[in-house]
mmCIF file of C-alpha atoms in Angstrom:
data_model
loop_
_atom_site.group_PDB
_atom_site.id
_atom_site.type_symbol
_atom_site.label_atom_id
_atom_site.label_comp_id
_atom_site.label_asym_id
_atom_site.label_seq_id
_atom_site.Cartn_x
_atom_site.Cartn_y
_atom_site.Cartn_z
ATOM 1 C CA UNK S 100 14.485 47.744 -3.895
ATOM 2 C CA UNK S 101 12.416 45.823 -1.152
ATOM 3 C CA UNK S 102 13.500 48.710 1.061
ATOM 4 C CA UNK S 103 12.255 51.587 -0.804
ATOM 5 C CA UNK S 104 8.620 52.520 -0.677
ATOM 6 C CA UNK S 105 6.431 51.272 -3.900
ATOM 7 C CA UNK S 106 4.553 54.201 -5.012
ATOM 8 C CA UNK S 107 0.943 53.523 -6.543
ATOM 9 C CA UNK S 108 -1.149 56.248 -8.655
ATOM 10 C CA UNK S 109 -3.771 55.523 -9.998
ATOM 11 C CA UNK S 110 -7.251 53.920 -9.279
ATOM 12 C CA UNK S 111 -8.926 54.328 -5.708
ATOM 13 C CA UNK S 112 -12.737 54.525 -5.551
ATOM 14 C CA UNK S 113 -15.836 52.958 -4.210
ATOM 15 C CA UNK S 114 -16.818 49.030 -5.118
ATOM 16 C CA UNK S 115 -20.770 48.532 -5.282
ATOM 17 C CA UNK S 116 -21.174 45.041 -5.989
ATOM 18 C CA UNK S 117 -24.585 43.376 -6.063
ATOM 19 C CA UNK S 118 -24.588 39.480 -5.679
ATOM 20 C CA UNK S 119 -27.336 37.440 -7.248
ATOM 21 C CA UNK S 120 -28.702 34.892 -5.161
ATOM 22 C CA UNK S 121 -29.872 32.223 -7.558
ATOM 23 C CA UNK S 122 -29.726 31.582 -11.182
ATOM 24 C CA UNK S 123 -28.962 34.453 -13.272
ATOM 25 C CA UNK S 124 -32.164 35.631 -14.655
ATOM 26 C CA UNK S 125 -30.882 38.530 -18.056
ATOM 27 C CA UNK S 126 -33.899 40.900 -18.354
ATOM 28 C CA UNK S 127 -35.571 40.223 -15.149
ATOM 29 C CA UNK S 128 -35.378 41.183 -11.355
ATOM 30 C CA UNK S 129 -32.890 39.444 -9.180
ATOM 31 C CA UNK S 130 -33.034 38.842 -5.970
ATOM 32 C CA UNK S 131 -29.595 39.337 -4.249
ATOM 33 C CA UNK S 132 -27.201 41.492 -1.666
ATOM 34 C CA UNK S 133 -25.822 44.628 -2.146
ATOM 35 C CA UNK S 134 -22.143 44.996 -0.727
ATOM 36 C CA UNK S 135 -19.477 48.492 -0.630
ATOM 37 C CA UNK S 136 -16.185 49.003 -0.218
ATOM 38 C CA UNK S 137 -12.824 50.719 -1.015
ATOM 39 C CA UNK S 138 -11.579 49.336 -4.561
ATOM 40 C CA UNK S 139 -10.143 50.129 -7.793
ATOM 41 C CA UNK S 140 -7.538 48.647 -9.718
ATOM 42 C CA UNK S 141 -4.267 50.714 -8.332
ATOM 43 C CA UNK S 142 -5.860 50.852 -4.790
ATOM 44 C CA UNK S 143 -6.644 46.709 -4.058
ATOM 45 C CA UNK S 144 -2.779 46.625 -5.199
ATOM 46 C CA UNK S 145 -1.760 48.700 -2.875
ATOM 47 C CA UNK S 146 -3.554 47.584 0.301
ATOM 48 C CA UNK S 147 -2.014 43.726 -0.754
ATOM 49 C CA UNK S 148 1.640 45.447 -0.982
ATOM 50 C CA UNK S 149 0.961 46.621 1.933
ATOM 51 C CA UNK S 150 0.145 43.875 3.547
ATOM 52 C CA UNK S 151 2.623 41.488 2.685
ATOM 53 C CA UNK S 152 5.520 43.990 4.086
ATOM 54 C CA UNK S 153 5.847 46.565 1.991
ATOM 55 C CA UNK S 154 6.275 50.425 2.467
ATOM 56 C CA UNK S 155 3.038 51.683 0.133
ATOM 57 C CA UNK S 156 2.175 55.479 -0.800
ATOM 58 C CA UNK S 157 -0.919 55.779 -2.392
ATOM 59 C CA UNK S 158 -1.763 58.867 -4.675
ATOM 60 C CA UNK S 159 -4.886 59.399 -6.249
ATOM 61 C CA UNK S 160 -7.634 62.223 -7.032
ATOM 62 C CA UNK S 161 -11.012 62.148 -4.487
ATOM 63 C CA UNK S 162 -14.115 63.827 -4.109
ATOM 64 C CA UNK S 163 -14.560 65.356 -0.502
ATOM 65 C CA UNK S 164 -17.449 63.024 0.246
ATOM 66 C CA UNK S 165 -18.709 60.467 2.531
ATOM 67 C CA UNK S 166 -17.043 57.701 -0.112
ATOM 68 C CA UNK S 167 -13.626 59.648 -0.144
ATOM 69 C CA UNK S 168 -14.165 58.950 3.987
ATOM 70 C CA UNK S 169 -14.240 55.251 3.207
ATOM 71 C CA UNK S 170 -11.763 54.890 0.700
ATOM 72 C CA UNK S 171 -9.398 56.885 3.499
ATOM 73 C CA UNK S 172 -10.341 54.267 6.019
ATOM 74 C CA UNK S 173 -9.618 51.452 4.568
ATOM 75 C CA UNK S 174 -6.065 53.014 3.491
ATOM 76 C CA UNK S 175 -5.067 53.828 6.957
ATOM 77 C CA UNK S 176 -6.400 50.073 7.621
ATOM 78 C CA UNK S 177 -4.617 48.118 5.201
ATOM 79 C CA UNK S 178 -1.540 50.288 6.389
ATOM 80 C CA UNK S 179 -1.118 52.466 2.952
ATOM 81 C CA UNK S 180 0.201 55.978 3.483
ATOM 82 C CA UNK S 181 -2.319 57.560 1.639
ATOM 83 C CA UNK S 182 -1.843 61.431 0.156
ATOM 84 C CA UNK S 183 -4.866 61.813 -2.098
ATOM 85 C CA UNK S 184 -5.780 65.266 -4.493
ATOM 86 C CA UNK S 185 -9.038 65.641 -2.986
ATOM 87 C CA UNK S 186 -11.375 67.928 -4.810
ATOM 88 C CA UNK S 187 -14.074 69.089 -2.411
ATOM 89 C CA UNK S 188 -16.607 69.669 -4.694
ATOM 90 C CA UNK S 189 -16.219 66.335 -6.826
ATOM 91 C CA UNK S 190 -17.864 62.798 -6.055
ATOM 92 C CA UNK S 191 -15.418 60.211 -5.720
ATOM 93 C CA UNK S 192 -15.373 57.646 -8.381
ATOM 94 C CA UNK S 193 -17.522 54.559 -8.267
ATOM 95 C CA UNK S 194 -17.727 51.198 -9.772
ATOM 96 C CA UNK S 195 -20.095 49.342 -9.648
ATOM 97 C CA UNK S 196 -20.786 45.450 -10.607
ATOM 98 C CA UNK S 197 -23.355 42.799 -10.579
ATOM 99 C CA UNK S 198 -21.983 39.143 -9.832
ATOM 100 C CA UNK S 199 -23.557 35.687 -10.457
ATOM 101 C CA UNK S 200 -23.936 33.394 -7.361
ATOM 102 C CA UNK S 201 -20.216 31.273 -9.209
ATOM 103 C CA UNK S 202 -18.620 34.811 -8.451
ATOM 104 C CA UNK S 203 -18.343 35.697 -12.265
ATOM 105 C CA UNK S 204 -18.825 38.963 -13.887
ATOM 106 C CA UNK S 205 -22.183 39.723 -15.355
ATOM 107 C CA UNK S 206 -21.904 43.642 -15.964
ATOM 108 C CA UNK S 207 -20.559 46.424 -14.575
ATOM 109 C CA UNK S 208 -20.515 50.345 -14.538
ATOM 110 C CA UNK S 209 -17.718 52.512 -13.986
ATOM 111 C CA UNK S 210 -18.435 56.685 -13.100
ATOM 112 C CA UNK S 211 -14.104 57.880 -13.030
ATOM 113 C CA UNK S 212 -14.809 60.693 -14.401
ATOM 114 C CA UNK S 213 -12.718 62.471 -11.913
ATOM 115 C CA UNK S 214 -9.699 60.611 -12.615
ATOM 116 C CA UNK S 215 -9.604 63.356 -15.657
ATOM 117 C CA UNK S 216 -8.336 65.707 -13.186
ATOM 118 C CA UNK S 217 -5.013 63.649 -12.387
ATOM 119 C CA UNK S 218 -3.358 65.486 -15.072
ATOM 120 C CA UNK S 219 0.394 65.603 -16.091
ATOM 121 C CA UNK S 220 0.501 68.801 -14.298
ATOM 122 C CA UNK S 221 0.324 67.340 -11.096
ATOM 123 C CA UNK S 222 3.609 65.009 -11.985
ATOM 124 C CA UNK S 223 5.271 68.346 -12.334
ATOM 125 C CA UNK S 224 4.726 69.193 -8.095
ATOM 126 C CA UNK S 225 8.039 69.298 -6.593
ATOM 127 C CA UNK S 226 6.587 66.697 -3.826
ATOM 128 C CA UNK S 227 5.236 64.172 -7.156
ATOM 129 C CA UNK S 228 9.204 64.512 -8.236
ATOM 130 C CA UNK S 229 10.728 63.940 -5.401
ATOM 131 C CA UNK S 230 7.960 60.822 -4.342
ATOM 132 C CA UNK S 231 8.901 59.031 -7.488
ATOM 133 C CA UNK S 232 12.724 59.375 -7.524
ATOM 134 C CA UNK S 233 12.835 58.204 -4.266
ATOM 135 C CA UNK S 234 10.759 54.745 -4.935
ATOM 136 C CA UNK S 235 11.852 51.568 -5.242
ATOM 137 C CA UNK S 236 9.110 50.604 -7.813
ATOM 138 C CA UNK S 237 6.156 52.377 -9.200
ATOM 139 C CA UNK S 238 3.079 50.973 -10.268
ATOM 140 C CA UNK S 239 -0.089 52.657 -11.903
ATOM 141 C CA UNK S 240 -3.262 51.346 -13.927
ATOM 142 C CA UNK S 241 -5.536 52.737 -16.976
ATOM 143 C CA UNK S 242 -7.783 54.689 -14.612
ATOM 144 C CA UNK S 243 -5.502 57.824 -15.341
ATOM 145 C CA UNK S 244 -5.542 59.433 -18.910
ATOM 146 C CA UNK S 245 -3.685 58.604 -22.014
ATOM 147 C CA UNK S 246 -1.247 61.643 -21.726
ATOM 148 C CA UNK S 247 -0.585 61.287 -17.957
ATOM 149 C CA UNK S 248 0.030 57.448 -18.051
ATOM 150 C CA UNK S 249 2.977 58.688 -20.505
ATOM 151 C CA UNK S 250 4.257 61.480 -18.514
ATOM 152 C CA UNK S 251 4.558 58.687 -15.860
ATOM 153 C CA UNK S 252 6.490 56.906 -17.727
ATOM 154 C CA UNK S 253 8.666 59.153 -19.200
ATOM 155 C CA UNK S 254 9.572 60.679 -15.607
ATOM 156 C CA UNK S 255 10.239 57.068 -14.050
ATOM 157 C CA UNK S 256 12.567 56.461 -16.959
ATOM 158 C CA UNK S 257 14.676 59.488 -15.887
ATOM 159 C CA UNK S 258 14.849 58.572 -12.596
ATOM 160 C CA UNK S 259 15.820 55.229 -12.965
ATOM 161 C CA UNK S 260 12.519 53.839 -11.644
ATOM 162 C CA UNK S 261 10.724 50.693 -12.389
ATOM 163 C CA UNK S 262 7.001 51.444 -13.568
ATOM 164 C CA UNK S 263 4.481 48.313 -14.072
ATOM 165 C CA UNK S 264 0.904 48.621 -14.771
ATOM 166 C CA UNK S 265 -2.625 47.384 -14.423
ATOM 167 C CA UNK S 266 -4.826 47.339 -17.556
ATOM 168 C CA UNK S 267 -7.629 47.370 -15.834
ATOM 169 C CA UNK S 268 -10.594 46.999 -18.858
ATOM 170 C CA UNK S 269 -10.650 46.357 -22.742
ATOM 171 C CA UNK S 270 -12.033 49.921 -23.191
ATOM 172 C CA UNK S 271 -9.138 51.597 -21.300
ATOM 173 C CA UNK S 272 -6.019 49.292 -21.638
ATOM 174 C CA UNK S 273 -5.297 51.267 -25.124
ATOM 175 C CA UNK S 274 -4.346 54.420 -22.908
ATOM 176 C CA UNK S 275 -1.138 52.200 -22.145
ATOM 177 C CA UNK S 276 -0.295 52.394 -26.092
ATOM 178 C CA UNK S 277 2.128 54.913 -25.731
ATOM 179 C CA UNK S 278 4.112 53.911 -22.744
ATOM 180 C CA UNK S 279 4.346 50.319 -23.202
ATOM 181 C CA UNK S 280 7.606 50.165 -24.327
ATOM 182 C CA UNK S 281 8.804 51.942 -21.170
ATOM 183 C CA UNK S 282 6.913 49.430 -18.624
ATOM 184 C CA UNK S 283 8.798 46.713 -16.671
ATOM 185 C CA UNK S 284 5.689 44.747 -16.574
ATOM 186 C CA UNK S 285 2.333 44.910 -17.874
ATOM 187 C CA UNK S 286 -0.659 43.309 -16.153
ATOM 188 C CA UNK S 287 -3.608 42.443 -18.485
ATOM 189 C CA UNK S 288 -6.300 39.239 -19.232
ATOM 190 C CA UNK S 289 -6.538 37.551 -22.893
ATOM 191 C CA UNK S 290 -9.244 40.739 -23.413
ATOM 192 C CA UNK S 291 -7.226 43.584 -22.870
ATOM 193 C CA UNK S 292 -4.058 41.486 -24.984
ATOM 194 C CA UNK S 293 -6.372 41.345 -27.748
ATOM 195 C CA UNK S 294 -7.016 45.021 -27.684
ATOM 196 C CA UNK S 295 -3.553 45.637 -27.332
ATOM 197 C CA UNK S 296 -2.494 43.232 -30.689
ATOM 198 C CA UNK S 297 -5.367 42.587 -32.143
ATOM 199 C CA UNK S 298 -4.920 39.137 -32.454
ATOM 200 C CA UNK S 299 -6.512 36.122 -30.437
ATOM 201 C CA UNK S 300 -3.896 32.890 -30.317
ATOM 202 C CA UNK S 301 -5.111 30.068 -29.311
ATOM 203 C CA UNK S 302 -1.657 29.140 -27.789
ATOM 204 C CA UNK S 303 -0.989 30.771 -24.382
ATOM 205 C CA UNK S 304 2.905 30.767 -25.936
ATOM 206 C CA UNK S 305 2.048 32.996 -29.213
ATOM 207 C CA UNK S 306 1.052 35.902 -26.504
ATOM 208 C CA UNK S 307 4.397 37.101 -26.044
ATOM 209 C CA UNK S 308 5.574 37.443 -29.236
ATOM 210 C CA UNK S 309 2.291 39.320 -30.227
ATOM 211 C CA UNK S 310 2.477 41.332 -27.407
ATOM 212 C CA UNK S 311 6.376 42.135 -28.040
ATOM 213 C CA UNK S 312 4.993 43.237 -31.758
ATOM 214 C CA UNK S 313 2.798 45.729 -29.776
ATOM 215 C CA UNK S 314 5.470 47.006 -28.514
ATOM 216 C CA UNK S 315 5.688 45.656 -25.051
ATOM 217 C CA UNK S 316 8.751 43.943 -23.536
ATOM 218 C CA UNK S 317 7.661 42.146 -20.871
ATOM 219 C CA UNK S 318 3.781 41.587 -19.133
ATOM 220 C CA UNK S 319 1.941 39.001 -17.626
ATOM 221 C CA UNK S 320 -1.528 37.617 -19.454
ATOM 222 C CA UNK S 321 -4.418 35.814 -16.993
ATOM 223 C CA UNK S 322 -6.516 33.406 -18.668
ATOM 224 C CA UNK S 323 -9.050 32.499 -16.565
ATOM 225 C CA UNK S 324 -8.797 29.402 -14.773
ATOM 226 C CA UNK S 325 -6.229 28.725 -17.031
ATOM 227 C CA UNK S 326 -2.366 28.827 -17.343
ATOM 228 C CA UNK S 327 -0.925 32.445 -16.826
ATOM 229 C CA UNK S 328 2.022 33.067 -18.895
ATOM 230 C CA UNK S 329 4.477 35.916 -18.195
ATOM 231 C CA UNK S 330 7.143 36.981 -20.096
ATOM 232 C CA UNK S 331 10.276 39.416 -20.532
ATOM 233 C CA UNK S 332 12.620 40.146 -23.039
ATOM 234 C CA UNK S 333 14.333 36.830 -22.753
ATOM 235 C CA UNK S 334 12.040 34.164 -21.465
ATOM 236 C CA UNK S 335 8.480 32.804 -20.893
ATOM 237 C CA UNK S 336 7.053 30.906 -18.259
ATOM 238 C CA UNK S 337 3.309 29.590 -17.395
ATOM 239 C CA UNK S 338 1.823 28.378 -14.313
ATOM 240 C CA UNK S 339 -1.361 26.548 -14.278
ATOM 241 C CA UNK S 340 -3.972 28.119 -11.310
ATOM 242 C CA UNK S 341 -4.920 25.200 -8.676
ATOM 243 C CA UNK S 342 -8.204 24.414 -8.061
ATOM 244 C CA UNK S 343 -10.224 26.967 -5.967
ATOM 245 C CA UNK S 344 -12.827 24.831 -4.356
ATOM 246 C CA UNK S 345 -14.903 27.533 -2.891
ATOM 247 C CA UNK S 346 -14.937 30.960 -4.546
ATOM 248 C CA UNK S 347 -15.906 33.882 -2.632
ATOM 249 C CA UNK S 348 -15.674 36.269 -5.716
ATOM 250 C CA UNK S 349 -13.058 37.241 -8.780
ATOM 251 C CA UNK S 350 -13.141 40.689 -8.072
ATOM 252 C CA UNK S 351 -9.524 42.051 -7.625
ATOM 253 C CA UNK S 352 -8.297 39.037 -8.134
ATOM 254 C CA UNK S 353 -6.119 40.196 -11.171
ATOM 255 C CA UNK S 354 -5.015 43.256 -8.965
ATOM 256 C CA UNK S 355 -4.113 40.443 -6.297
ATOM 257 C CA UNK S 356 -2.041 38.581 -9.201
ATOM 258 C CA UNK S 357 0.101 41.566 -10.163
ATOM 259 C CA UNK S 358 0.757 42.348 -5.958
ATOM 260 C CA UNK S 359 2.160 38.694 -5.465
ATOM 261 C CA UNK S 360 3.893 39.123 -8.392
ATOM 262 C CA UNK S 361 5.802 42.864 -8.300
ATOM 263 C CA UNK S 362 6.519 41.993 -4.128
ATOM 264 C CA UNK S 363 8.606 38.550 -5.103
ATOM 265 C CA UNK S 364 10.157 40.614 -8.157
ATOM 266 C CA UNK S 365 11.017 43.584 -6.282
ATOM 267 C CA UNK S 366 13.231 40.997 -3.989
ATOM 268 C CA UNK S 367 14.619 39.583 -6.611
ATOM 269 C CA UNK S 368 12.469 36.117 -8.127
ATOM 270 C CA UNK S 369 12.954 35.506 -11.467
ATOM 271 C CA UNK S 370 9.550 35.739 -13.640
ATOM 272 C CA UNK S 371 8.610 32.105 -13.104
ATOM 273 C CA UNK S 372 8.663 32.362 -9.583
ATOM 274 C CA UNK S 373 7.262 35.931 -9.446
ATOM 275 C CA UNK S 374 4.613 34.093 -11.490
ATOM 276 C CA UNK S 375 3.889 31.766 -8.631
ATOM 277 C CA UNK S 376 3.442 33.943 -5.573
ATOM 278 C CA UNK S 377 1.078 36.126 -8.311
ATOM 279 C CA UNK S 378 -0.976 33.238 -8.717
ATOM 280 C CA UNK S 379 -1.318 32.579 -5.063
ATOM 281 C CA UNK S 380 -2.211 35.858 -4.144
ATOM 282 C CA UNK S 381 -4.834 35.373 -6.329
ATOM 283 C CA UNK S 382 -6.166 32.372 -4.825
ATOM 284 C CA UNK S 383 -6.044 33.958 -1.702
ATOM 285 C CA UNK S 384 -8.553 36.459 -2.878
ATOM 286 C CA UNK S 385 -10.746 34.410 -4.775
ATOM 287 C CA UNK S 386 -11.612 32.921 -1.562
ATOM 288 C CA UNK S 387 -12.125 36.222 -0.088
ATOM 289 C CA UNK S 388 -15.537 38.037 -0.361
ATOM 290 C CA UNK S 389 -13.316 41.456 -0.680
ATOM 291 C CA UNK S 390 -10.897 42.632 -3.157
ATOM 292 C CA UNK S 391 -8.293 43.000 -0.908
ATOM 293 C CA UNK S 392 -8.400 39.926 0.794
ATOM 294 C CA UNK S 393 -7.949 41.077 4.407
ATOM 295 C CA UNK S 394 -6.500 37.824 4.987
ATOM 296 C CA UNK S 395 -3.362 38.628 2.710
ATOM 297 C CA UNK S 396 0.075 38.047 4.278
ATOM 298 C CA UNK S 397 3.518 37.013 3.558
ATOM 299 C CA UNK S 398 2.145 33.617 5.616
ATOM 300 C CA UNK S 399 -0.994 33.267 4.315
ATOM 301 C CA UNK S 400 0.778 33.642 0.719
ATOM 302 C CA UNK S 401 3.303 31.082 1.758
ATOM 303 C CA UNK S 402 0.792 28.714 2.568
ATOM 304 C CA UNK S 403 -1.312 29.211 -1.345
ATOM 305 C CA UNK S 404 1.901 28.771 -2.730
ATOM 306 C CA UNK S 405 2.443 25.085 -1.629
ATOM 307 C CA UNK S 406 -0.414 24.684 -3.973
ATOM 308 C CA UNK S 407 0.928 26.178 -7.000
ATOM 309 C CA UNK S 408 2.348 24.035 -9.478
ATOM 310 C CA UNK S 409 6.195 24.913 -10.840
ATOM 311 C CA UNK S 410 6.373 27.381 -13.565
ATOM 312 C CA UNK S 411 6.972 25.375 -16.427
ATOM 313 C CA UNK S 412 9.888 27.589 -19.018
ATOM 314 C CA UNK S 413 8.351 27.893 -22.741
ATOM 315 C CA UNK S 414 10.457 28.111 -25.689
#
């Protein structure tokens, strides 16, 4: 499978992230720095699949603009074969953030309307057919609609094709809800698994048998800077993050989690230890005022994983 290209559709738009400089002041004027470039969930992925050795195609619907121009260069950077839809008449999809000085979330505004336009139709394009029978894994986030997220997954199930997933947000994990029984692995936080189940354990071990309720069969749930547990139909593991002593910013760092993870899985690690390069991506890119840590490599993940903790195996 590590020899076959991993095939990514989904999210690939414009980061505008504004970093306050002091103490968070709600209601008031902040003074801070304004910072762009290339993200979304499928897209940071991508460009950290890339770079730790793997063969990456990139598919997703652009405007014909001057942020469809930097989305495109930072593809060709990061070493992504990139084969957009571009729409010439269409702005490419933003998102845009505000961040404390700690790195943490304060709000954020997503415009992906255009992401509409990836219909099921276009699976149905002899080239879409033939790109995802001949990968070795495809992965895909909640970006894309409802019904094309499960004409994805029906297609890789006839071709015999892994398909994982990024949930991206609370408000658009639920367009999973139909195809989660047909995903090798799920990628979500403790907000999107409570949209999913409806439930909120306080355990990190009750997630997988609400999740497998929901109707998934295997996923991985990120907890902050606590343990990460990831399950599949037969076992459980959790690793416990190390400390990050200076962090740059969180963004992407789930999207780093799921790369570490799917690139030891794809060469064969068993969940636990999938689990561990994950979580080192992840600290890789915390560190990292990008995304997509530019930093990312099979040696600079070696080296974050000498700092992660053994997967402990829960019953």
């Amino acid at each position: 499978m590590t020899d076959r290209t991993i095939l990514v559709m989904g999210g690939a738009h414009v980061d505008r992230r504004g970093r306050i400089a002091g103490e968070t002041a709600p209601g008031a004027s902040n003074p801070g720095a304004w910072f762009v470039e290339a993200g979304g969930g499928a897209f940071n992925a991508a460009r950290n699949l890339a770079r730790l050795g793997h063969r990456v195609r990139l598919v997703s619907p652009r405007g014909g603009d001057a942020d469809g121009d930097i989305v495109a260069a930072a593809a060709e950077a990061a070493g992504v074969e990139d084969t957009p839809f571009i729409f010439l008449d269409r702005a490419t999809p933003s998102y845009t953030a505000i961040i404390e000085r700690d790195g943490n979330l304060v709000i954020a505004l997503a415009d992906m309307e255009l992401y509409r336009l990836f219909s099921p139709r276009r699976l149905q394009q002899r080239a879409m057919r033939e790109a995802m029978a001949a990968a070795g894994l495809i992965l895909t986030d909640a970006n894309l609609p409802a019904e094309t997220l499960a004409a994805m997954s029906n297609a890789a199930k006839g071709a015999g094709v892994p398909l994982a997933g990024i949930a991206i947000s609370p408000a658009k994990v639920g367009r999973f809800r139909e195809s989660l029984s047909a995903l090798a692995f799920l990628f979500m936080n403790e907000a999107e698994a409570r949209t999913l189940t409806g439930e909120a354990p306080e355990n990190a071990a009750d997630w997988p048998a609400a999740l497998r309720a929901a109707g998934l069969s295997a996923g991985v749930v990120t907890r902050g800077g606590k343990g990460v547990v990831a399950f599949d139909a037969r076992r459980t593991a959790q690793v416990t993050p190390p400390q990050i002593p200076a962090l740059g910013d969180v963004t992407g760092a789930g999207d780093s989690l799921a790369s570490g993870f799917l690139s030891a899985w794809t060469g064969g690690a068993d969940i636990g230890e999938a689990l561990r390069h994950g979580v080192a991506a992840a600290a890789i890119t915390v560190r990292s005022p990008l995304a997509a840590a530019e930093e990312m490599s099979q040696v600079a993940l070696a080296d974050a994983l000498s700092l992660v903790p053994r997967a402990e195996w829960m019953a």
